[in-house]
Coordinates of C-alpha atoms and ligand atoms in Angstrom, one line a residue:
M1 CA -5.2 34.9 35.9
S2 CA -7.7 33.4 33.6
T3 CA -9.9 31.0 34.6
N4 CA -9.6 29.8 31.1
P5 CA -6.8 26.5 31.0
A6 CA -6.6 27.2 27.5
I7 CA -5.6 31.2 27.8
E8 CA -3.8 30.5 30.9
R9 CA -1.7 27.9 29.1
T10 CA -0.9 30.8 25.9
Q11 CA -0.3 33.5 28.8
S12 CA 2.6 31.1 29.9
P13 CA 6.0 32.4 30.1
N14 CA 7.2 29.2 27.9
W15 CA 4.1 29.6 26.0
V16 CA 5.2 29.2 22.0
S17 CA 2.7 29.5 19.2
T18 CA 4.5 27.0 16.7
R19 CA 3.1 23.7 18.3
N20 CA 3.7 20.7 15.9
P21 CA 0.6 19.3 16.0
C22 CA 0.4 15.8 17.0
K23 CA -2.6 15.4 13.8
L24 CA -3.5 16.4 10.3
C25 CA -6.3 17.6 8.7
S26 CA -9.8 15.8 8.4
P27 CA -10.8 16.1 4.9
L28 CA -7.1 14.0 4.4
G29 CA -8.5 10.8 5.9
A30 CA -11.7 11.1 4.0
S31 CA -9.4 11.9 0.8
L32 CA -7.8 8.5 1.5
V33 CA -10.8 6.7 2.5
M34 CA -12.5 7.5 -1.3
R35 CA -9.3 6.4 -3.1
G36 CA -10.2 3.0 -1.3
I37 CA -13.3 2.8 -3.5
E38 CA -12.9 1.4 -7.0
G39 CA -13.4 4.1 -9.4
A40 CA -13.6 6.7 -6.9
V41 CA -12.0 10.6 -7.5
P42 CA -11.9 12.4 -4.5
F43 CA -12.9 16.1 -4.3
L44 CA -12.9 18.7 -1.9
H45 CA -15.5 21.4 -1.8
G46 CA -13.3 24.3 -1.1
S47 CA -10.0 25.6 -2.0
Q48 CA -7.0 24.2 -4.1
G49 CA -4.0 24.8 -1.3
C50 CA -6.2 22.4 0.6
A51 CA -5.7 19.7 -1.8
T52 CA -2.4 20.7 -2.6
Y53 CA -1.8 20.0 1.3
M54 CA -3.3 16.8 1.8
R55 CA -2.3 15.2 -1.8
R56 CA 1.8 16.4 0.1
Y57 CA 1.2 14.1 2.2
I58 CA -0.1 10.8 1.0
I59 CA 2.2 11.2 -1.7
S60 CA 5.5 11.7 0.5
H61 CA 3.6 8.1 2.6
F62 CA 2.8 6.0 -0.4
R63 CA 5.3 7.2 -3.1
E64 CA 2.0 7.3 -6.0
P65 CA 0.5 9.6 -7.4
M66 CA -2.8 10.9 -5.4
D67 CA -5.2 12.7 -7.6
I68 CA -7.3 14.7 -5.7
A69 CA -9.7 17.7 -7.2
A70 CA -11.0 20.8 -6.0
S71 CA -14.0 23.2 -6.2
G72 CA -11.2 25.9 -6.2
F73 CA -13.3 28.5 -4.2
S74 CA -12.1 32.4 -4.7
E75 CA -13.4 35.4 -2.9
A76 CA -15.7 35.5 -5.0
S77 CA -16.9 31.8 -3.9
T78 CA -16.3 32.9 -0.5
I79 CA -18.8 35.6 -0.2
F80 CA -21.5 34.6 -3.1
G81 CA -21.4 31.0 -2.1
G82 CA -19.1 27.7 -4.0
G83 CA -22.7 26.3 -6.1
P84 CA -21.3 27.5 -9.5
N85 CA -17.9 26.2 -8.5
L86 CA -18.8 22.5 -7.2
R87 CA -21.2 21.9 -10.6
Q88 CA -18.5 23.2 -12.8
G89 CA -15.1 20.8 -10.6
L90 CA -18.0 17.7 -10.9
T91 CA -18.9 18.1 -14.5
N92 CA -15.2 18.4 -15.3
V93 CA -14.3 15.5 -13.3
A94 CA -16.4 13.6 -14.7
A95 CA -15.7 14.6 -17.9
Q96 CA -11.7 13.8 -17.2
Y97 CA -11.9 10.7 -15.1
K98 CA -15.4 9.0 -16.4
P99 CA -15.2 7.9 -12.5
A100 CA -17.7 5.7 -11.2
L101 CA -17.9 7.5 -7.9
I102 CA -16.8 11.2 -6.6
G103 CA -16.5 11.0 -2.9
I104 CA -16.9 15.0 -2.0
A105 CA -15.9 16.2 1.4
T106 CA -15.7 19.8 2.8
T107 CA -13.4 22.3 3.9
C108 CA -12.8 24.7 6.8
L109 CA -13.8 27.2 4.3
T110 CA -16.5 25.8 3.2
E111 CA -18.3 24.8 6.2
T112 CA -17.5 28.1 7.6
I113 CA -19.7 29.4 5.0
G114 CA -22.5 26.7 5.8
E115 CA -22.2 25.5 2.4
D116 CA -25.2 22.9 2.3
L117 CA -23.2 20.3 0.3
G118 CA -26.1 17.6 0.7
L119 CA -28.7 20.3 -1.2
M120 CA -26.1 21.5 -3.9
L121 CA -26.1 17.9 -4.9
H122 CA -29.4 16.9 -5.1
E123 CA -29.7 19.8 -6.8
Y124 CA -27.0 18.7 -9.3
R125 CA -28.5 15.2 -9.3
N126 CA -31.4 16.8 -10.7
S127 CA -30.1 18.9 -13.2
E128 CA -28.3 16.3 -14.6
E129 CA -31.1 13.6 -14.7
G130 CA -31.0 11.1 -17.3
R131 CA -27.3 11.6 -18.4
E132 CA -24.8 8.9 -17.3
A133 CA -23.4 10.3 -14.0
P134 CA -21.1 8.9 -11.6
E135 CA -22.3 8.0 -8.1
L136 CA -22.3 11.2 -5.7
V137 CA -21.0 10.5 -2.2
H138 CA -20.2 13.7 0.1
V139 CA -19.3 13.9 4.2
S140 CA -18.9 16.7 5.9
T141 CA -15.1 17.8 7.8
P142 CA -14.4 20.5 9.4
S143 CA -11.1 20.7 10.3
Y144 CA -11.3 22.6 13.4
S145 CA -13.5 20.1 14.9
G146 CA -11.8 17.0 14.1
T147 CA -8.6 15.1 13.2
H148 CA -7.8 12.9 9.8
M149 CA -8.8 10.3 11.6
E150 CA -12.4 11.8 12.5
G151 CA -12.6 12.6 8.9
F152 CA -11.6 8.9 7.9
H153 CA -14.0 7.1 10.2
A154 CA -17.1 10.4 9.6
A155 CA -16.2 9.3 5.3
V156 CA -16.3 5.2 6.3
R157 CA -19.7 5.8 8.0
A158 CA -20.9 8.5 5.2
V159 CA -20.1 6.1 2.1
V160 CA -22.0 3.3 4.0
E161 CA -25.4 4.9 5.2
Q162 CA -25.5 6.8 1.3
L163 CA -24.4 3.4 -0.3
A164 CA -25.6 0.2 1.0
E165 CA -29.6 -1.1 0.9
P166 CA -31.3 -4.3 1.4
G167 CA -32.1 -5.9 -1.9
A168 CA -32.1 -9.2 -4.1
E169 CA -28.9 -8.6 -6.1
A170 CA -27.0 -7.6 -2.6
T171 CA -28.3 -10.6 -0.7
A172 CA -27.2 -12.9 -3.8
Y173 CA -24.1 -11.2 -3.5
A174 CA -23.7 -11.1 -0.1
R175 CA -24.3 -14.2 1.3
G176 CA -22.1 -15.5 3.9
F177 CA -20.1 -12.3 3.5
V178 CA -18.2 -9.8 6.3
N179 CA -17.5 -6.7 6.2
L180 CA -14.6 -5.7 7.7
F181 CA -13.7 -1.6 8.3
P182 CA -9.9 -1.4 9.4
G183 CA -9.7 2.0 10.5
M184 CA -6.4 3.4 8.9
V185 CA -3.6 1.0 8.4
S186 CA -1.3 0.3 6.0
A187 CA -1.0 -0.9 2.3
S188 CA 0.6 -4.2 3.9
D189 CA -1.8 -4.4 6.7
L190 CA -4.8 -4.7 4.0
R191 CA -3.2 -7.3 2.3
H192 CA -2.5 -9.3 5.0
L193 CA -6.2 -8.8 6.5
K194 CA -7.5 -10.2 3.0
E195 CA -5.1 -13.1 3.1
I196 CA -5.9 -13.9 6.9
M197 CA -9.9 -13.6 5.8
R198 CA -8.9 -15.8 2.5
D199 CA -7.4 -18.5 4.7
F200 CA -10.6 -18.6 7.3
E201 CA -12.7 -19.2 3.7
L202 CA -14.6 -16.0 4.4
P203 CA -15.6 -13.8 2.1
V204 CA -14.9 -10.5 2.8
T205 CA -16.0 -6.5 2.0
L206 CA -12.8 -4.6 3.4
F207 CA -13.4 -1.4 3.2
P208 CA -11.6 0.9 2.8
D209 CA -9.2 -0.6 0.8
Y210 CA -5.9 1.6 -0.8
S211 CA -3.7 -1.7 -0.8
E212 CA -3.6 -1.3 -4.7
T213 CA -4.9 2.1 -5.5
L214 CA -1.7 3.3 -3.1
D215 CA 0.8 0.4 -3.8
A216 CA 0.2 -0.2 -7.3
P217 CA 2.7 -2.6 -9.4
V218 CA 5.3 -0.7 -11.8
L219 CA 2.9 0.7 -15.0
D220 CA 3.9 1.5 -18.6
R221 CA 2.1 4.5 -18.3
Y222 CA -0.1 6.7 -16.2
M223 CA -3.6 5.6 -15.2
K224 CA -5.7 8.2 -13.9
L225 CA -7.9 5.9 -12.2
P226 CA -5.8 3.2 -10.4
S227 CA -6.9 0.3 -10.4
G228 CA -8.3 -1.8 -7.1
G229 CA -10.1 -0.3 -4.5
T230 CA -13.2 -1.4 -2.7
P231 CA -15.7 -2.9 -5.4
I232 CA -19.1 -0.6 -5.4
P233 CA -21.4 -3.6 -6.1
S234 CA -19.5 -4.3 -2.9
L235 CA -20.5 -1.5 -0.8
R236 CA -24.1 -1.9 -1.5
A237 CA -24.3 -5.5 -0.8
T238 CA -22.9 -4.1 3.1
A239 CA -26.5 -4.1 4.2
S240 CA -26.7 -8.1 3.5
A241 CA -23.3 -8.9 5.0
L242 CA -23.3 -11.7 8.0
S243 CA -21.2 -9.9 10.2
S244 CA -19.2 -6.4 10.5
V245 CA -15.7 -6.7 12.0
E246 CA -14.5 -2.8 13.0
F247 CA -11.6 -2.0 14.2
G248 CA -10.9 0.6 17.3
R249 CA -11.4 0.5 21.0
T250 CA -11.9 4.2 20.8
L251 CA -14.9 3.7 18.8
R252 CA -17.0 2.1 20.7
G253 CA -20.4 3.2 21.7
K254 CA -19.8 5.9 18.7
K255 CA -22.2 6.1 15.1
T256 CA -20.2 4.0 12.6
A257 CA -20.1 2.3 9.8
A258 CA -20.7 -0.7 11.6
S259 CA -23.3 0.5 14.4
H260 CA -25.4 1.7 11.3
L261 CA -25.3 -1.8 9.8
E262 CA -26.0 -3.1 12.7
S263 CA -28.9 -0.6 13.9
S264 CA -30.7 -0.1 10.4
F265 CA -29.9 -3.8 8.5
G266 CA -29.4 -6.3 11.7
V267 CA -25.9 -6.8 10.9
P268 CA -24.3 -8.1 14.0
A269 CA -20.7 -6.0 14.7
H270 CA -17.7 -6.7 16.5
R271 CA -16.2 -4.0 17.5
I272 CA -12.6 -4.8 18.8
G273 CA -9.1 -3.4 19.0
M274 CA -6.6 -2.9 16.2
P275 CA -5.2 -6.0 16.2
V276 CA -1.8 -4.7 17.0
G277 CA 0.3 -7.4 19.2
A278 CA -0.5 -11.2 20.4
R279 CA -3.1 -9.9 23.5
E280 CA -5.2 -8.0 20.4
S281 CA -5.2 -10.3 17.3
D282 CA -6.0 -13.3 19.6
V283 CA -9.5 -11.1 19.8
F284 CA -9.6 -10.8 16.3
F285 CA -8.5 -14.3 15.3
R286 CA -11.4 -15.5 18.4
A287 CA -14.0 -12.6 16.4
L288 CA -13.2 -14.6 12.8
E289 CA -13.3 -17.9 14.7
E290 CA -17.3 -17.2 16.0
I291 CA -18.3 -16.0 12.7
S292 CA -16.9 -18.9 10.5
G293 CA -17.3 -21.7 12.7
R294 CA -13.6 -22.4 12.5
P295 CA -10.6 -22.7 13.9
T296 CA -7.5 -20.7 13.5
P297 CA -5.8 -21.7 10.3
A298 CA -2.8 -23.7 10.9
I299 CA -0.5 -21.1 9.2
Y300 CA -1.7 -18.4 11.6
A301 CA -1.1 -21.1 15.1
A302 CA 2.5 -21.6 14.0
E303 CA 3.0 -17.4 13.5
R304 CA 1.6 -16.7 17.0
G305 CA 4.1 -19.5 18.5
R306 CA 6.8 -18.1 16.6
L307 CA 6.0 -15.1 18.0
M308 CA 6.0 -16.3 21.3
D309 CA 9.1 -17.9 21.0
A310 CA 10.7 -14.8 20.1
Y311 CA 8.6 -13.3 23.3
V312 CA 11.4 -15.2 25.4
D313 CA 14.5 -14.8 23.1
G314 CA 13.7 -11.0 22.9
H315 CA 13.1 -11.1 27.1
K316 CA 16.3 -10.1 28.4
Y317 CA 16.7 -7.4 25.8
V318 CA 13.7 -4.9 26.1
F319 CA 12.5 -5.9 30.3
G320 CA 11.8 -2.7 32.3
K321 CA 12.8 -0.2 28.9
R322 CA 10.6 2.6 28.7
A323 CA 9.0 4.0 25.8
I324 CA 6.9 7.5 24.2
V325 CA 4.1 6.1 21.8
F326 CA 2.5 8.9 20.0
G327 CA 0.2 9.3 16.6
D328 CA -3.6 8.2 15.7
E329 CA -5.5 7.2 18.9
D330 CA -6.4 3.6 17.9
L331 CA -2.7 2.7 17.2
V332 CA -1.5 4.3 19.6
V333 CA -3.4 2.1 22.2
G334 CA -2.5 -0.6 19.8
L335 CA 1.1 -0.4 20.3
A336 CA 0.7 0.5 23.5
A337 CA -0.7 -3.2 24.4
L338 CA 2.3 -4.5 22.0
L339 CA 5.0 -3.6 24.6
A340 CA 2.9 -3.7 27.7
E341 CA 2.4 -7.4 27.0
I342 CA 6.8 -7.5 26.0
G343 CA 7.8 -5.9 29.4
I344 CA 8.1 -2.6 28.0
S345 CA 6.4 0.4 29.9
P346 CA 5.0 2.5 27.3
V347 CA 5.7 5.8 29.7
L348 CA 3.9 8.6 27.3
C349 CA 0.8 7.5 25.1
A350 CA 0.0 10.9 23.3
S351 CA -2.4 11.4 20.2
G352 CA -3.6 15.1 19.0
G353 CA -7.1 13.1 18.3
T354 CA -10.5 13.8 20.6
S355 CA -12.4 11.1 20.6
G356 CA -13.1 11.5 24.8
A357 CA -12.1 7.7 24.5
F358 CA -8.5 7.6 24.5
V359 CA -7.2 7.6 28.2
Q360 CA -10.0 4.3 28.7
A361 CA -8.3 2.5 26.1
I362 CA -4.7 3.4 27.0
E363 CA -5.7 2.3 30.9
E364 CA -7.4 -0.9 29.9
V365 CA -4.3 -2.2 27.4
T366 CA -2.0 -1.1 30.1
A367 CA -3.6 -2.4 33.4
D368 CA -0.8 -4.4 34.3
C369 CA 1.3 -2.2 33.2
P370 CA 4.2 -1.9 36.3
V371 CA 4.8 2.0 35.8
P372 CA 2.7 4.8 35.7
V373 CA 1.4 5.5 32.0
V374 CA 0.8 9.0 31.1
A375 CA -2.1 8.9 28.5
R376 CA -2.8 12.5 27.0
D377 CA -5.0 13.1 24.2
N378 CA -5.7 16.4 22.1
M379 CA -1.8 16.6 22.3
D380 CA 0.9 18.8 20.2
F381 CA 4.8 18.0 20.0
M382 CA 5.6 20.9 22.2
S383 CA 3.6 19.6 24.8
M384 CA 4.5 15.9 24.7
G385 CA 8.4 17.5 24.9
E386 CA 7.4 19.3 28.4
I387 CA 6.1 16.1 29.8
A388 CA 9.2 14.0 27.9
R389 CA 12.0 15.3 29.5
D390 CA 11.3 13.8 33.3
L391 CA 9.9 10.2 31.6
A392 CA 13.3 9.2 30.6
P393 CA 12.9 7.0 27.6
D394 CA 15.0 4.5 25.9
F395 CA 13.3 5.1 21.9
M396 CA 9.7 6.8 20.6
I397 CA 7.3 5.1 18.2
G398 CA 5.1 7.1 16.3
S399 CA 4.8 9.1 12.7
S400 CA 8.2 11.0 11.3
K401 CA 6.0 14.1 12.4
G402 CA 8.1 12.9 15.9
A403 CA 11.6 13.3 14.3
R404 CA 12.6 16.5 15.7
L405 CA 11.4 15.5 19.4
A406 CA 13.6 12.5 19.3
R407 CA 16.6 14.5 18.4
E408 CA 16.0 16.7 21.4
L409 CA 15.3 13.8 23.5
G410 CA 18.3 11.9 22.0
V411 CA 16.8 9.0 21.9
P412 CA 15.8 6.5 18.5
L413 CA 12.6 6.8 16.9
I414 CA 10.7 3.8 15.1
R415 CA 8.4 4.4 12.3
A416 CA 5.4 3.4 12.4
G417 CA 1.6 4.5 11.6
F418 CA 1.1 8.1 9.4
P419 CA 2.7 10.0 7.8
V420 CA 6.3 7.8 7.5
H421 CA 8.1 11.0 4.8
D422 CA 11.6 10.6 6.5
R423 CA 12.3 7.2 5.6
F424 CA 11.2 4.8 2.9
G425 CA 8.3 2.1 2.6
G426 CA 5.6 3.5 5.2
Q427 CA 3.2 1.9 3.2
R428 CA 4.8 -1.7 3.8
I429 CA 4.8 -1.4 7.5
L430 CA 3.1 -4.2 8.6
H431 CA 1.6 -3.8 12.2
L432 CA -1.3 -5.9 12.5
G433 CA -2.0 -9.7 13.5
Y434 CA 0.5 -12.1 14.2
R435 CA 2.9 -11.1 11.3
G436 CA 3.0 -7.3 12.2
A437 CA 3.4 -8.2 16.0
Q438 CA 6.4 -10.4 15.1
Q439 CA 8.1 -7.6 12.7
L440 CA 7.7 -4.5 15.1
F441 CA 9.0 -7.0 18.0
D442 CA 12.0 -7.7 15.7
L443 CA 12.3 -3.4 15.2
V444 CA 12.0 -2.5 18.9
V445 CA 14.5 -5.5 19.6
N446 CA 16.8 -4.1 17.5
T447 CA 16.6 -0.4 18.0
L448 CA 17.1 -1.0 21.6
L449 CA 20.5 -3.4 20.8
E450 CA 22.0 -0.7 17.7
R451 CA 21.1 2.5 20.8
K452 CA 23.0 -0.4 23.2
Q453 CA 26.2 -0.9 20.8
N454 CA 26.2 2.7 19.4
S455 CA 26.4 4.1 22.9
S456 CA 29.4 1.9 24.3
P457 CA 32.7 2.5 24.5
I458 CA 33.4 -1.4 23.7
G459 CA 31.6 -1.5 21.1
Y460 CA 30.2 -5.0 21.6
S461 CA 29.9 -7.0 18.6
Y462 CA 28.1 -9.7 20.5
L463 CA 24.9 -8.9 22.2
Ligands
SF4_1 S1 -8.1 24.9 5.4 FE1 -8.8 23.0 6.7 S2 -9.7 21.7 5.4 FE2 -7.7 23.1 4.7 S3 -5.7 22.1 4.7 FE3 -5.9 23.9 6.3 S4 -6.7 22.1 8.1 FE4 -7.3 20.9 6.4

């Protein structure tokens, strides 16, 4: 028998090669970030097929057009290099879209053959000197060494590293300004965050902001570049902000946009968990109180009060129940925190992520959980199923990718996170703040009530 656990696993009689990974591809996360910049076009240096796969996932979740340009690798460019394709692609995109910025991410193929994207873009800029050209930012996103979340965070960091600059114009623009890096959340979450910041009277640079570009009002005609997104001058000004707030317990200690602004420009960073549930939201609101010097606005104090009232009213339905939580690492940590505080045991917390910080983060937020919690990263749905069968869950919570496993286990699946492509309105699921916790709590309670009602021979109509 091999001493390599990966080889040992594949030699198991139960091994099947179709695993359905609990993650997506790295440049997909980067493309989402680029769509959250005003006037930007996401661009993949790689094959057309990669762009098509990512567009399919993003469109089915957001139900909005999502253009991703590609340099369109062929056999010849794989052998001789993709420089000419990249130059031609950038020139075409600049002519067709007239974008303010092109955000370029690499793919598995271009990383494998060692394309030096930074050098290629430097040469391209030199060749375009004197002509009006869009801003170019780039990020390295080999999917074989990271998930869509690594791609997302790498793109946020790359954009800030390449655009942020101290300067007179930026300082004037950014006085009293807060950078907010929320991670990969829904369009509704982004709108709610802007509302919270407005009510705290804190000007904010929210990045990325795809709340309009990927959840727009109906239009009379197709717009090549949807309105909305973080303005480029605001991104340049991030270096002069009063403070940065960054969500993600699994990001602590890692190089991120907030850590870059802190170490390079002295912008203090508040690096906190994703505010899902009352306790994690309390940490966020306390951070805003500290930055603004103001108490939490009455509207949010009232929302918290109603949430506590709902927790009391619904406790008898949820206490002692068992859940499987899966998806993006920081969302799973937030959802586990919410479940733990309402008396539900998140018996399996699983993610395809590989940050190395996931298990500890789950332990932190479920420390007072009376039942053992299994936390696993780098997971696929086949492995999750092998563990889940012995855990007697009452429900699952996560993306649509868990639908098949939920069906096998005979438990309901509450849709949350990304992608939600077997239900409608995935982009409008609210996860964050007291309001998001309230909506998730109601969903959880009603899912448990419906299950009880449907499985009862009596057919209760009063529960
Ligand atoms: S080849 Fe790599 S970059 Fe392209 S879709 Fe597949 S995982 Fe993503």
